PDB file of C-alpha atoms in Angstrom:
ATOM      1  CA  MET A  19      17.649   0.544  -8.523  1.00 28.00           C
ATOM      2  CA  THR A  20      15.280   1.652 -11.279  1.00 28.00           C
ATOM      3  CA  ILE A  21      11.850   0.056 -11.471  1.00 30.00           C
ATOM      4  CA  ALA A  22      10.336   0.093 -14.964  1.00 28.00           C
ATOM      5  CA  VAL A  23       6.568   0.177 -15.348  1.00 31.00           C
ATOM      6  CA  LEU A  24       5.352  -0.476 -18.877  1.00 29.00           C
ATOM      7  CA  ASP A  25       2.291   1.148 -20.472  1.00 32.00           C
ATOM      8  CA  ALA A  26       1.662   3.059 -17.254  1.00 36.00           C
ATOM      9  CA  GLY A  27       0.801   6.430 -18.764  1.00 40.00           C
ATOM     10  CA  ASP A  28       1.289   9.184 -16.206  1.00 43.00           C
ATOM     11  CA  VAL A  29       3.261   7.179 -13.634  1.00 43.00           C
ATOM     12  CA  THR A  30       6.278   8.148 -11.571  1.00 47.00           C
ATOM     13  CA  VAL A  31       8.469   5.481  -9.975  1.00 47.00           C
ATOM     14  CA  GLU A  32      11.482   6.369  -7.887  1.00 51.00           C
ATOM     15  CA  PRO A  33      13.468   4.827  -5.077  1.00 51.00           C
ATOM     16  CA  SER A  34      13.677   7.410  -2.323  1.00 48.00           C
ATOM     17  CA  ASP A  35      16.820   8.561  -0.557  1.00 44.00           C
ATOM     18  CA  ALA A  36      15.935   6.297   2.372  1.00 46.00           C
ATOM     19  CA  VAL A  37      17.513   2.875   2.226  1.00 53.00           C
ATOM     20  CA  ARG A  38      15.227   0.343   0.557  1.00 80.00           C
ATOM     21  CA  GLU A  39      12.188   2.582   0.163  1.00 86.00           C
ATOM     22  CA  TYR A  40      10.380   2.782  -3.164  1.00 91.00           C
ATOM     23  CA  ARG A  41       7.540   5.054  -4.262  1.00 92.00           C
ATOM     24  CA  LEU A  42       5.008   4.791  -7.045  1.00 95.00           C
ATOM     25  CA  CYS A  43       2.602   7.637  -7.841  1.00 94.00           C
ATOM     26  CA  VAL A  44      -0.256   6.828 -10.217  1.00 94.00           C
ATOM     27  CA  PRO A  45      -3.419   8.608 -11.326  1.00 95.00           C
ATOM     28  CA  SER A  46      -6.538   7.371  -9.532  1.00 94.00           C
ATOM     29  CA  ALA A  47      -7.923   5.346 -12.432  1.00 95.00           C
ATOM     30  CA  ALA A  48      -9.068   1.824 -13.269  1.00 95.00           C
ATOM     31  CA  GLU A  49      -5.512   0.654 -13.982  1.00 96.00           C
ATOM     32  CA  ALA A  50      -4.142   1.932 -10.634  1.00 97.00           C
ATOM     33  CA  PRO A  51      -4.577  -1.384  -8.745  1.00 96.00           C
ATOM     34  CA  ARG A  52      -2.755  -3.306 -11.504  1.00 97.00           C
ATOM     35  CA  LEU A  53       0.086  -0.784 -11.591  1.00 97.00           C
ATOM     36  CA  ALA A  54       0.425  -0.912  -7.793  1.00 97.00           C
ATOM     37  CA  ARG A  55       0.434  -4.742  -7.788  1.00 97.00           C
ATOM     38  CA  ASN A  56       3.060  -4.896 -10.517  1.00 97.00           C
ATOM     39  CA  HIS A  57       5.229  -2.291  -8.794  1.00 97.00           C
ATOM     40  CA  VAL A  58       5.154  -4.016  -5.401  1.00 97.00           C
ATOM     41  CA  ALA A  59       5.778  -7.421  -7.004  1.00 96.00           C
ATOM     42  CA  GLU A  60       8.766  -6.082  -8.934  1.00 95.00           C
ATOM     43  CA  VAL A  61      10.269  -4.372  -5.888  1.00 94.00           C
ATOM     44  CA  LEU A  62       9.859  -7.457  -3.710  1.00 94.00           C
ATOM     45  CA  GLY A  63      11.149  -9.756  -6.451  1.00 93.00           C
ATOM     46  CA  LYS A  64      14.283  -7.679  -7.042  1.00 90.00           C
ATOM     47  CA  GLU A  65      14.904  -7.507  -3.291  1.00 88.00           C
ATOM     48  CA  GLY A  66      14.502 -11.282  -2.844  1.00 89.00           C
ATOM     49  CA  TRP A  67      11.231 -11.054  -0.909  1.00 89.00           C
ATOM     50  CA  GLU A  68       9.242 -13.527  -3.043  1.00 90.00           C
ATOM     51  CA  GLU A  69       7.852 -15.178   0.109  1.00 91.00           C
ATOM     52  CA  VAL A  70       5.582 -12.205   0.817  1.00 94.00           C
ATOM     53  CA  ALA A  71       5.049 -10.915  -2.752  1.00 95.00           C
ATOM     54  CA  GLU A  72       1.672 -12.569  -3.462  1.00 95.00           C
ATOM     55  CA  THR A  73       0.183 -11.399  -0.173  1.00 95.00           C
ATOM     56  CA  ALA A  74       1.565  -7.890  -0.675  1.00 96.00           C
ATOM     57  CA  LYS A  75       0.105  -7.763  -4.197  1.00 97.00           C
ATOM     58  CA  LEU A  76      -3.331  -8.766  -2.929  1.00 95.00           C
ATOM     59  CA  LEU A  77      -3.354  -6.255  -0.075  1.00 96.00           C
ATOM     60  CA  VAL A  78      -1.979  -3.308  -2.056  1.00 97.00           C
ATOM     61  CA  SER A  79      -4.555  -4.037  -4.747  1.00 95.00           C
ATOM     62  CA  GLN A  80      -7.322  -3.891  -2.143  1.00 93.00           C
ATOM     63  CA  ALA A  81      -6.084  -0.608  -0.675  1.00 94.00           C
ATOM     64  CA  VAL A  82      -5.625   1.080  -4.064  1.00 96.00           C
ATOM     65  CA  THR A  83      -8.991  -0.193  -5.295  1.00 94.00           C
ATOM     66  CA  ASN A  84     -10.660   1.357  -2.228  1.00 91.00           C
ATOM     67  CA  VAL A  85      -9.081   4.724  -3.037  1.00 93.00           C
ATOM     68  CA  TYR A  86     -10.028   4.531  -6.708  1.00 92.00           C
ATOM     69  CA  ARG A  87     -13.633   3.466  -6.058  1.00 91.00           C
ATOM     70  CA  HIS A  88     -14.487   5.501  -2.972  1.00 89.00           C
ATOM     71  CA  THR A  89     -12.624   8.821  -3.178  1.00 91.00           C
ATOM     72  CA  ALA A  90     -12.093  11.735  -5.558  1.00 90.00           C
ATOM     73  CA  THR A  91      -8.319  11.607  -5.022  1.00 91.00           C
ATOM     74  CA  PRO A  92      -6.542  12.518  -8.291  1.00 93.00           C
ATOM     75  CA  ARG A  93      -3.355  10.544  -7.512  1.00 93.00           C
ATOM     76  CA  ILE A  94      -2.418   7.591  -5.350  1.00 95.00           C
ATOM     77  CA  LEU A  95       1.014   7.191  -3.757  1.00 94.00           C
ATOM     78  CA  VAL A  96       2.305   3.700  -2.914  1.00 95.00           C
ATOM     79  CA  ARG A  97       5.329   3.541  -0.588  1.00 92.00           C
ATOM     80  CA  THR A  98       7.120   0.214  -0.152  1.00 93.00           C
ATOM     81  CA  VAL A  99       9.687   0.084   2.655  1.00 89.00           C
ATOM     82  CA  LEU A 100      11.860  -2.934   3.434  1.00 88.00           C
ATOM     83  CA  LEU A 101      12.961  -3.190   7.070  1.00 83.00           C
ATOM     84  CA  ASP A 102      15.081  -6.200   8.063  1.00 78.00           C
ATOM     85  CA  ALA A 103      12.613  -9.120   7.934  1.00 82.00           C
ATOM     86  CA  ARG A 104       9.560  -6.920   7.325  1.00 88.00           C
ATOM     87  CA  VAL A 105       7.981  -4.939   4.523  1.00 91.00           C
ATOM     88  CA  VAL A 106       5.602  -2.022   5.084  1.00 91.00           C
ATOM     89  CA  VAL A 107       3.425  -0.915   2.184  1.00 94.00           C
ATOM     90  CA  ALA A 108       1.572   2.377   2.550  1.00 93.00           C
ATOM     91  CA  VAL A 109      -1.164   3.667   0.204  1.00 94.00           C
ATOM     92  CA  VAL A 110      -1.586   7.442   0.535  1.00 92.00           C
ATOM     93  CA  ASP A 111      -4.512   9.508  -0.757  1.00 91.00           C
ATOM     94  CA  THR A 112      -5.970  12.993  -0.276  1.00 89.00           C
ATOM     95  CA  ALA A 113      -9.339  11.927   1.141  1.00 83.00           C
ATOM     96  CA  PRO A 114      -8.830  11.587   4.907  1.00 78.00           C
ATOM     97  CA  GLU A 115     -12.588  11.682   5.439  1.00 76.00           C
ATOM     98  CA  ALA A 116     -13.160   8.524   3.351  1.00 72.00           C
ATOM     99  CA  LEU A 117     -12.262   5.702   5.714  1.00 69.00           C
ATOM    100  CA  PRO A 118     -12.206   2.060   4.695  1.00 68.00           C
ATOM    101  CA  ALA A 119     -15.063   0.154   6.328  1.00 62.00           C
ATOM    102  CA  TRP A 120     -15.074  -3.387   7.653  1.00 62.00           C
ATOM    103  CA  GLN A 121     -18.040  -5.089   5.991  1.00 59.00           C
ATOM    104  CA  HIS A 122     -19.796  -8.423   6.325  1.00 62.00           C
ATOM    105  CA  PRO A 123     -20.854  -9.242   2.760  1.00 59.00           C
ATOM    106  CA  ALA A 124     -23.027 -12.185   1.774  1.00 63.00           C
ATOM    107  CA  PRO A 125     -21.059 -15.150   0.357  1.00 64.00           C
ATOM    108  CA  GLU A 126     -22.220 -14.439  -3.210  1.00 67.00           C
ATOM    109  CA  THR A 127     -21.222 -10.732  -3.075  1.00 63.00           C
ATOM    110  CA  GLU A 128     -18.098  -9.850  -5.078  1.00 63.00           C
ATOM    111  CA  HIS A 129     -16.995  -6.819  -3.026  1.00 60.00           C
ATOM    112  CA  GLY A 130     -16.530  -5.856   0.610  1.00 57.00           C
ATOM    113  CA  ARG A 131     -13.826  -8.226   1.836  1.00 57.00           C
ATOM    114  CA  GLY A 132     -10.766  -5.974   1.561  1.00 64.00           C
ATOM    115  CA  MET A 133     -10.418  -4.989   5.192  1.00 69.00           C
ATOM    116  CA  ALA A 134     -11.071  -8.564   6.343  1.00 73.00           C
ATOM    117  CA  LEU A 135      -8.130  -9.640   4.163  1.00 82.00           C
ATOM    118  CA  PHE A 136      -5.927  -7.091   5.944  1.00 82.00           C
ATOM    119  CA  GLY A 137      -6.956  -8.598   9.278  1.00 82.00           C
ATOM    120  CA  LEU A 138      -6.285 -12.154   8.089  1.00 85.00           C
ATOM    121  CA  LEU A 139      -3.053 -11.716   6.115  1.00 91.00           C
ATOM    122  CA  ALA A 140      -1.105  -8.751   7.508  1.00 90.00           C
ATOM    123  CA  HIS A 141       1.080  -8.949  10.595  1.00 91.00           C
ATOM    124  CA  ALA A 142      -0.042  -5.391  11.372  1.00 89.00           C
ATOM    125  CA  TRP A 143      -2.075  -2.762   9.528  1.00 87.00           C
ATOM    126  CA  GLY A 144      -3.656   0.582  10.174  1.00 85.00           C
ATOM    127  CA  ILE A 145      -4.835   3.954   8.998  1.00 84.00           C
ATOM    128  CA  SER A 146      -2.763   7.099   9.643  1.00 81.00           C
ATOM    129  CA  TRP A 147      -3.616  10.788   9.312  1.00 74.00           C
ATOM    130  CA  HIS A 148      -1.317  13.791   9.162  1.00 60.00           C
ATOM    131  CA  ALA A 149       0.386  14.668  12.430  1.00 52.00           C
ATOM    132  CA  ALA A 150       1.354  18.346  12.471  1.00 48.00           C
ATOM    133  CA  ALA A 151       4.431  17.666  14.605  1.00 45.00           C
ATOM    134  CA  HIS A 152       5.992  15.431  11.955  1.00 46.00           C
ATOM    135  CA  ALA A 153       7.199  16.095   8.434  1.00 49.00           C
ATOM    136  CA  PRO A 154       4.919  14.801   5.652  1.00 48.00           C
ATOM    137  CA  GLY A 155       6.174  11.534   4.236  1.00 51.00           C
ATOM    138  CA  ALA A 156       8.176  10.815   7.397  1.00 50.00           C
ATOM    139  CA  TRP A 157       7.977   7.713   9.515  1.00 47.00           C
ATOM    140  CA  LEU A 158       6.923   7.910  13.144  1.00 45.00           C
ATOM    141  CA  GLY A 159       8.837   5.004  14.565  1.00 48.00           C
ATOM    142  CA  GLU A 160       7.933   2.328  12.058  1.00 50.00           C
ATOM    143  CA  TRP A 161       4.602   3.753  10.865  1.00 53.00           C
ATOM    144  CA  PRO A 162       4.115   6.108   7.904  1.00 60.00           C
ATOM    145  CA  VAL A 163       3.024   9.719   8.495  1.00 59.00           C
ATOM    146  CA  PRO A 164       1.009  11.237   5.649  1.00 66.00           C
ATOM    147  CA  GLY A 165       1.113  14.939   4.799  1.00 69.00           C
ATOM    148  CA  PRO A 166      -1.570  17.584   5.473  1.00 74.00           C
ATOM    149  CA  GLY A 167      -4.947  16.564   4.081  1.00 81.00           C
ATOM    150  CA  GLU A 168      -3.799  13.000   3.477  1.00 85.00           C
ATOM    151  CA  LYS A 169      -4.687   9.565   4.761  1.00 87.00           C
ATOM    152  CA  CYS A 170      -2.522   6.466   4.650  1.00 87.00           C
ATOM    153  CA  VAL A 171      -3.690   2.854   4.760  1.00 90.00           C
ATOM    154  CA  TRP A 172      -0.687   0.671   5.509  1.00 90.00           C
ATOM    155  CA  PHE A 173       0.138  -2.942   6.190  1.00 92.00           C
ATOM    156  CA  GLU A 174       3.165  -4.861   7.390  1.00 92.00           C
ATOM    157  CA  LEU A 175       4.208  -8.345   6.335  1.00 94.00           C
ATOM    158  CA  ARG A 176       6.973 -10.395   7.933  1.00 89.00           C
ATOM    159  CA  TRP A 177       8.977 -13.354   6.778  1.00 74.00           C
ATOM    160  CA  GLY A 178       7.211 -16.595   7.637  1.00 53.00           C
ATOM    161  CA  LEU A 179       3.890 -14.879   8.465  1.00 47.00           C
ATOM    162  CA  ALA A 180       2.516 -14.186   4.985  1.00 42.00           C
ATOM    163  CA  ALA A 181       0.173 -16.611   3.269  1.00 42.00           C
TER     164      ALA A 181
END
């Protein structure tokens, strides 16, 4: 399956050799969250996963926005993996020292709710660092393993559990 991304500039989209895994690599720039949202929505739509598409778009947007705003990472990798009745979306960057923080913003504040959304909407989520014993880009069980000098913020959605 080929996923087309329009007006994306320097964007690479490719389904991997693994069954039902798709990757999007975008420059860390203001349009990165939009490109990630559109990519995940298109993948889930073509695979018949509309039930979780809106939640996945919101969460991937939050993760990519965090990378764009809070790191000097030049590129952001989004991996979308469909597993039976689950989807795992992983956002990989090259700033393992820049961890997302759970905040408690005032009601009128526009930012700072991203990690709370992960806790409310995802079946599971986490942050992974490179494990020397595993190949970069591999999966350790069901969880993504980033490469050396990388960090991965991931979330899992399941049928019937997404908002």
